[in-house]
mmCIF file of C-alpha atoms in Angstrom:
data_model
loop_
_atom_site.group_PDB
_atom_site.id
_atom_site.type_symbol
_atom_site.label_atom_id
_atom_site.label_comp_id
_atom_site.label_asym_id
_atom_site.label_seq_id
_atom_site.Cartn_x
_atom_site.Cartn_y
_atom_site.Cartn_z
ATOM 1 C CA UNK A 10 -0.051 0.040 -0.203
ATOM 2 C CA UNK A 11 2.911 2.461 1.168
ATOM 3 C CA UNK A 12 4.958 1.678 -1.864
ATOM 4 C CA UNK A 13 1.808 1.972 -4.437
ATOM 5 C CA UNK A 14 0.570 5.351 -2.776
ATOM 6 C CA UNK A 15 4.387 6.844 -2.954
ATOM 7 C CA UNK A 16 4.355 5.552 -6.712
ATOM 8 C CA UNK A 17 1.211 7.593 -7.491
ATOM 9 C CA UNK A 18 2.335 10.617 -5.448
ATOM 10 C CA UNK A 19 5.487 10.859 -7.151
ATOM 11 C CA UNK A 20 3.831 10.812 -10.797
ATOM 12 C CA UNK A 21 1.613 13.803 -9.536
ATOM 13 C CA UNK A 22 4.430 15.755 -7.828
ATOM 14 C CA UNK A 23 6.319 15.426 -10.983
ATOM 15 C CA UNK A 24 3.380 17.642 -13.059
ATOM 16 C CA UNK A 25 3.320 20.241 -10.381
ATOM 17 C CA UNK A 26 7.103 20.925 -9.279
ATOM 18 C CA UNK A 27 7.921 24.786 -9.473
ATOM 19 C CA UNK A 28 11.169 23.805 -11.320
ATOM 20 C CA UNK A 29 11.785 22.983 -14.553
ATOM 21 C CA UNK A 30 13.571 19.565 -15.830
ATOM 22 C CA UNK A 31 13.310 15.936 -14.629
ATOM 23 C CA UNK A 32 13.048 14.332 -10.859
ATOM 24 C CA UNK A 33 16.863 14.529 -10.119
ATOM 25 C CA UNK A 34 18.209 16.665 -7.682
ATOM 26 C CA UNK A 35 20.229 19.752 -9.167
ATOM 27 C CA UNK A 36 23.369 21.023 -7.485
ATOM 28 C CA UNK A 37 23.719 20.249 -3.694
ATOM 29 C CA UNK A 38 20.357 21.810 -2.386
ATOM 30 C CA UNK A 39 18.644 18.723 -4.073
ATOM 31 C CA UNK A 40 14.802 18.760 -4.148
ATOM 32 C CA UNK A 41 12.095 20.032 -1.555
ATOM 33 C CA UNK A 42 9.118 18.419 -1.436
ATOM 34 C CA UNK A 43 6.221 20.416 -0.025
ATOM 35 C CA UNK A 44 2.604 19.050 0.686
ATOM 36 C CA UNK A 45 0.652 22.388 1.355
ATOM 37 C CA UNK A 46 -3.110 23.052 2.017
ATOM 38 C CA UNK A 47 -5.190 23.993 -1.609
ATOM 39 C CA UNK A 48 -5.575 27.310 -0.091
ATOM 40 C CA UNK A 49 -1.770 28.202 -0.365
ATOM 41 C CA UNK A 50 -1.630 27.385 -3.991
ATOM 42 C CA UNK A 51 -0.962 30.796 -5.351
ATOM 43 C CA UNK A 52 1.367 32.488 -2.356
ATOM 44 C CA UNK A 53 3.491 28.918 -1.976
ATOM 45 C CA UNK A 54 3.869 28.820 -5.791
ATOM 46 C CA UNK A 55 5.555 32.338 -5.510
ATOM 47 C CA UNK A 56 7.363 31.284 -2.316
ATOM 48 C CA UNK A 57 8.754 28.270 -3.758
ATOM 49 C CA UNK A 58 10.354 29.942 -6.805
ATOM 50 C CA UNK A 59 11.642 32.576 -4.579
ATOM 51 C CA UNK A 60 13.212 29.783 -2.517
ATOM 52 C CA UNK A 61 15.027 28.834 -5.665
ATOM 53 C CA UNK A 62 16.337 31.878 -6.645
ATOM 54 C CA UNK A 63 18.401 32.439 -3.510
ATOM 55 C CA UNK A 64 19.154 28.767 -2.942
ATOM 56 C CA UNK A 65 20.710 28.065 -6.299
ATOM 57 C CA UNK A 66 20.839 24.004 -7.006
ATOM 58 C CA UNK A 67 17.325 23.604 -4.785
ATOM 59 C CA UNK A 68 14.195 22.836 -6.457
ATOM 60 C CA UNK A 69 10.833 22.963 -4.890
ATOM 61 C CA UNK A 70 8.084 20.321 -5.871
ATOM 62 C CA UNK A 71 4.462 21.502 -4.744
ATOM 63 C CA UNK A 72 1.726 19.018 -4.169
ATOM 64 C CA UNK A 73 -1.556 21.313 -3.103
ATOM 65 C CA UNK A 74 -4.880 19.372 -1.909
ATOM 66 C CA UNK A 75 -7.309 19.403 0.547
ATOM 67 C CA UNK A 76 -5.412 19.353 4.120
ATOM 68 C CA UNK A 77 -7.007 16.201 5.560
ATOM 69 C CA UNK A 78 -6.165 14.265 2.284
ATOM 70 C CA UNK A 79 -2.410 15.277 2.301
ATOM 71 C CA UNK A 80 -2.384 14.441 6.172
ATOM 72 C CA UNK A 81 -3.753 10.868 5.168
ATOM 73 C CA UNK A 82 -1.350 10.497 2.352
ATOM 74 C CA UNK A 83 1.639 11.529 4.763
ATOM 75 C CA UNK A 84 0.493 8.982 7.459
ATOM 76 C CA UNK A 85 0.254 6.161 4.599
ATOM 77 C CA UNK A 86 3.955 6.866 3.665
ATOM 78 C CA UNK A 87 3.770 9.292 0.666
ATOM 79 C CA UNK A 88 7.275 10.918 0.420
ATOM 80 C CA UNK A 89 7.040 14.472 1.536
ATOM 81 C CA UNK A 90 9.556 17.005 3.522
ATOM 82 C CA UNK A 91 7.166 19.846 4.682
ATOM 83 C CA UNK A 92 3.592 19.894 5.367
ATOM 84 C CA UNK A 93 1.590 23.139 5.622
ATOM 85 C CA UNK A 94 -2.062 22.493 6.868
ATOM 86 C CA UNK A 95 -4.793 24.711 7.034
ATOM 87 C CA UNK A 96 -5.728 23.478 10.405
ATOM 88 C CA UNK A 97 -4.696 22.400 13.767
ATOM 89 C CA UNK A 98 -6.884 19.437 13.616
ATOM 90 C CA UNK A 99 -5.331 18.373 10.099
ATOM 91 C CA UNK A 100 -1.947 18.873 11.500
ATOM 92 C CA UNK A 101 -2.820 16.493 14.531
ATOM 93 C CA UNK A 102 -3.158 13.628 12.208
ATOM 94 C CA UNK A 103 0.357 13.570 11.202
ATOM 95 C CA UNK A 104 1.805 14.555 14.574
ATOM 96 C CA UNK A 105 -0.237 12.049 16.362
ATOM 97 C CA UNK A 106 1.133 9.483 13.886
ATOM 98 C CA UNK A 107 4.634 10.370 14.763
ATOM 99 C CA UNK A 108 5.770 12.015 11.234
ATOM 100 C CA UNK A 109 6.340 15.387 12.337
ATOM 101 C CA UNK A 110 10.004 16.380 13.255
ATOM 102 C CA UNK A 111 9.379 18.668 16.058
ATOM 103 C CA UNK A 112 6.483 20.955 17.027
ATOM 104 C CA UNK A 113 4.395 22.704 14.134
ATOM 105 C CA UNK A 114 4.566 26.639 14.110
ATOM 106 C CA UNK A 115 1.696 28.634 13.352
ATOM 107 C CA UNK A 116 2.731 30.173 9.930
ATOM 108 C CA UNK A 117 -0.299 32.308 8.795
ATOM 109 C CA UNK A 118 -4.296 32.644 9.818
ATOM 110 C CA UNK A 119 -7.087 32.797 7.253
ATOM 111 C CA UNK A 120 -10.801 33.575 7.516
ATOM 112 C CA UNK A 121 -13.869 32.725 5.592
ATOM 113 C CA UNK A 122 -15.982 35.046 3.132
ATOM 114 C CA UNK A 123 -18.721 34.376 1.006
ATOM 115 C CA UNK A 124 -17.957 34.114 -2.548
ATOM 116 C CA UNK A 125 -20.499 35.423 -5.268
ATOM 117 C CA UNK A 126 -19.969 36.458 -8.771
ATOM 118 C CA UNK A 127 -19.062 40.076 -9.455
ATOM 119 C CA UNK A 128 -22.085 42.330 -9.054
ATOM 120 C CA UNK A 129 -23.554 39.841 -6.163
ATOM 121 C CA UNK A 130 -26.626 38.963 -8.604
ATOM 122 C CA UNK A 131 -28.406 37.421 -5.568
ATOM 123 C CA UNK A 132 -27.908 40.312 -3.191
ATOM 124 C CA UNK A 133 -26.051 38.035 -0.747
ATOM 125 C CA UNK A 134 -25.362 40.099 2.435
ATOM 126 C CA UNK A 135 -24.871 37.583 5.223
ATOM 127 C CA UNK A 136 -25.173 33.940 5.976
ATOM 128 C CA UNK A 137 -28.839 33.988 6.602
ATOM 129 C CA UNK A 138 -29.255 34.767 2.469
ATOM 130 C CA UNK A 139 -27.507 31.395 1.719
ATOM 131 C CA UNK A 140 -30.659 29.727 3.129
ATOM 132 C CA UNK A 141 -33.248 31.617 0.940
ATOM 133 C CA UNK A 142 -35.170 29.314 -1.215
ATOM 134 C CA UNK A 143 -33.392 28.945 -4.632
ATOM 135 C CA UNK A 144 -29.959 30.136 -3.676
ATOM 136 C CA UNK A 145 -27.563 27.152 -4.443
ATOM 137 C CA UNK A 146 -24.347 27.091 -2.241
ATOM 138 C CA UNK A 147 -21.147 25.047 -2.226
ATOM 139 C CA UNK A 148 -19.495 24.345 1.018
ATOM 140 C CA UNK A 149 -16.476 22.293 1.556
ATOM 141 C CA UNK A 150 -16.900 18.814 2.865
ATOM 142 C CA UNK A 151 -16.755 18.942 7.013
ATOM 143 C CA UNK A 152 -13.569 16.860 7.307
ATOM 144 C CA UNK A 153 -11.883 19.537 5.423
ATOM 145 C CA UNK A 154 -10.517 22.655 7.342
ATOM 146 C CA UNK A 155 -12.918 25.072 5.344
ATOM 147 C CA UNK A 156 -15.900 23.035 5.771
ATOM 148 C CA UNK A 157 -15.378 22.728 9.553
ATOM 149 C CA UNK A 158 -14.640 26.385 9.578
ATOM 150 C CA UNK A 159 -18.008 26.677 7.503
ATOM 151 C CA UNK A 160 -20.108 24.435 9.949
ATOM 152 C CA UNK A 161 -18.695 26.615 12.875
ATOM 153 C CA UNK A 162 -19.797 29.802 11.243
ATOM 154 C CA UNK A 163 -23.223 28.849 10.269
ATOM 155 C CA UNK A 164 -23.844 27.431 13.732
ATOM 156 C CA UNK A 165 -22.859 30.599 15.177
ATOM 157 C CA UNK A 166 -25.308 32.173 13.105
ATOM 158 C CA UNK A 167 -27.917 29.862 13.575
ATOM 159 C CA UNK A 168 -28.184 29.181 9.787
ATOM 160 C CA UNK A 169 -29.394 25.952 8.616
ATOM 161 C CA UNK A 170 -28.847 25.084 4.794
ATOM 162 C CA UNK A 171 -28.344 22.087 2.416
ATOM 163 C CA UNK A 172 -25.593 22.676 0.141
ATOM 164 C CA UNK A 173 -25.857 22.070 -3.686
ATOM 165 C CA UNK A 174 -22.393 20.290 -3.297
ATOM 166 C CA UNK A 175 -19.542 19.398 -0.804
ATOM 167 C CA UNK A 176 -16.067 19.765 -2.413
ATOM 168 C CA UNK A 177 -12.929 18.160 -1.192
ATOM 169 C CA UNK A 178 -11.106 21.510 -1.211
ATOM 170 C CA UNK A 179 -11.483 25.072 -1.190
ATOM 171 C CA UNK A 180 -10.663 25.534 -4.712
ATOM 172 C CA UNK A 181 -13.102 22.988 -5.593
ATOM 173 C CA UNK A 182 -16.199 24.984 -3.643
ATOM 174 C CA UNK A 183 -14.647 27.997 -5.556
ATOM 175 C CA UNK A 184 -14.610 26.551 -9.169
ATOM 176 C CA UNK A 185 -18.387 25.727 -8.854
ATOM 177 C CA UNK A 186 -18.911 29.808 -8.524
ATOM 178 C CA UNK A 187 -16.956 30.432 -11.246
ATOM 179 C CA UNK A 188 -18.811 27.758 -13.583
ATOM 180 C CA UNK A 189 -22.235 29.314 -12.639
ATOM 181 C CA UNK A 190 -22.913 26.078 -11.167
ATOM 182 C CA UNK A 191 -24.104 27.707 -7.860
ATOM 183 C CA UNK A 192 -24.834 31.018 -6.481
ATOM 184 C CA UNK A 193 -22.211 31.511 -3.770
ATOM 185 C CA UNK A 194 -19.909 29.400 -1.561
ATOM 186 C CA UNK A 195 -18.176 29.903 1.568
ATOM 187 C CA UNK A 196 -14.330 29.889 1.122
ATOM 188 C CA UNK A 197 -11.580 31.573 2.376
ATOM 189 C CA UNK A 198 -10.747 35.676 1.704
ATOM 190 C CA UNK A 199 -7.495 34.939 0.216
ATOM 191 C CA UNK A 200 -9.145 32.501 -2.550
ATOM 192 C CA UNK A 201 -11.544 35.028 -3.575
ATOM 193 C CA UNK A 202 -8.702 37.630 -3.774
ATOM 194 C CA UNK A 203 -6.975 35.354 -5.904
ATOM 195 C CA UNK A 204 -9.791 34.870 -8.296
ATOM 196 C CA UNK A 205 -10.897 36.831 -11.260
ATOM 197 C CA UNK A 206 -14.836 37.383 -11.489
ATOM 198 C CA UNK A 207 -15.849 36.978 -8.157
ATOM 199 C CA UNK A 208 -16.677 39.159 -5.073
ATOM 200 C CA UNK A 209 -15.992 38.485 -1.429
ATOM 201 C CA UNK A 210 -19.436 39.126 0.964
ATOM 202 C CA UNK A 211 -18.110 39.643 4.498
ATOM 203 C CA UNK A 212 -19.733 38.265 7.649
ATOM 204 C CA UNK A 213 -19.339 38.851 11.072
ATOM 205 C CA UNK A 214 -19.646 35.112 11.939
ATOM 206 C CA UNK A 215 -16.302 34.523 10.505
ATOM 207 C CA UNK A 216 -14.427 35.561 13.312
ATOM 208 C CA UNK A 217 -15.940 32.752 15.210
ATOM 209 C CA UNK A 218 -14.175 30.303 12.637
ATOM 210 C CA UNK A 219 -10.494 31.589 12.061
ATOM 211 C CA UNK A 220 -8.214 28.993 10.819
ATOM 212 C CA UNK A 221 -4.586 28.741 11.843
ATOM 213 C CA UNK A 222 -2.164 27.122 9.293
ATOM 214 C CA UNK A 223 0.550 25.397 10.989
ATOM 215 C CA UNK A 224 3.723 24.320 9.150
ATOM 216 C CA UNK A 225 6.191 21.648 10.249
ATOM 217 C CA UNK A 226 9.385 19.597 9.021
ATOM 218 C CA UNK A 227 8.383 15.914 8.433
ATOM 219 C CA UNK A 228 10.243 13.422 10.255
ATOM 220 C CA UNK A 229 11.151 11.277 7.306
ATOM 221 C CA UNK A 230 12.087 13.985 5.017
ATOM 222 C CA UNK A 231 14.573 13.130 2.133
ATOM 223 C CA UNK A 232 16.189 16.412 2.333
ATOM 224 C CA UNK A 233 15.962 17.679 5.890
ATOM 225 C CA UNK A 234 18.307 20.705 5.566
ATOM 226 C CA UNK A 235 16.441 21.736 2.437
ATOM 227 C CA UNK A 236 12.903 21.491 4.601
ATOM 228 C CA UNK A 237 14.228 23.518 7.365
ATOM 229 C CA UNK A 238 15.554 26.159 5.103
ATOM 230 C CA UNK A 239 11.830 26.324 3.040
ATOM 231 C CA UNK A 240 10.019 26.458 6.662
ATOM 232 C CA UNK A 241 12.428 29.293 7.489
ATOM 233 C CA UNK A 242 11.874 30.896 4.002
ATOM 234 C CA UNK A 243 8.311 31.089 4.333
ATOM 235 C CA UNK A 244 8.353 32.340 8.081
ATOM 236 C CA UNK A 245 10.489 35.070 7.395
ATOM 237 C CA UNK A 246 9.659 38.489 7.065
ATOM 238 C CA UNK A 247 9.862 38.521 3.415
ATOM 239 C CA UNK A 248 7.825 35.113 3.294
ATOM 240 C CA UNK A 249 5.160 36.553 5.385
ATOM 241 C CA UNK A 250 4.811 39.896 3.294
ATOM 242 C CA UNK A 251 4.139 37.583 0.333
ATOM 243 C CA UNK A 252 1.309 35.654 2.608
ATOM 244 C CA UNK A 253 -0.642 39.070 4.281
ATOM 245 C CA UNK A 254 -0.502 40.718 0.572
ATOM 246 C CA UNK A 255 -2.271 37.832 -0.464
ATOM 247 C CA UNK A 256 -5.064 38.367 2.377
ATOM 248 C CA UNK A 257 -3.727 36.046 4.974
ATOM 249 C CA UNK A 258 -3.364 37.236 8.752
ATOM 250 C CA UNK A 259 -0.073 37.326 10.609
ATOM 251 C CA UNK A 260 -0.155 34.661 13.891
ATOM 252 C CA UNK A 261 -0.639 36.447 17.139
ATOM 253 C CA UNK A 262 3.053 35.839 17.920
ATOM 254 C CA UNK A 263 4.106 38.410 14.910
#
């Protein structure tokens, strides 16, 4: 099972690497394989390229998906050096399995908004509007951090709704709005900011469902030195500037 999963993951990673060329290591830096929450796609793609630029001979390979799926892959033996999750709960899956090298650090925080098409044709002003008849809503599945946060926010607002679809990561939920298959989705503020043709509706209950994003070097990292250097890079002032420019919030310790 572990060997088969590792082979599938290696194929997927070869399609998502930041650098060019084959899977062989380049120079003394080697390859740093990073598993990261889907909501980090745009920022980690930039940070990976920045890291390669300041560490010649190093290649960053990125695998983006829902945090719960990534955590399962890691605990089942998928090869990775760094894990950046969208919630402490999904990181706990990895730490409880003994697959983390040390304690995770909170990288950034993120908050939910309601994603709607530009112009907000359904005049969605808050969570209660999502329960109106005829309004189709996409949510993340509850085992995914954006889905757990959505459930917390909806419960805080006392809103009950039946979603038109449950997606396995935040990008999937956002895509349903882009394609016109739903009228709205509960996603992260950062995802709407990175998307064209969409608008964000803020709502007060999102303050009850702020997600911390922990990051950690993995115990079985093939390139532990590169992994530690990458974590230091994304946690640096320059890394934090990239993340906050995309709409992430600095952790309380910063």
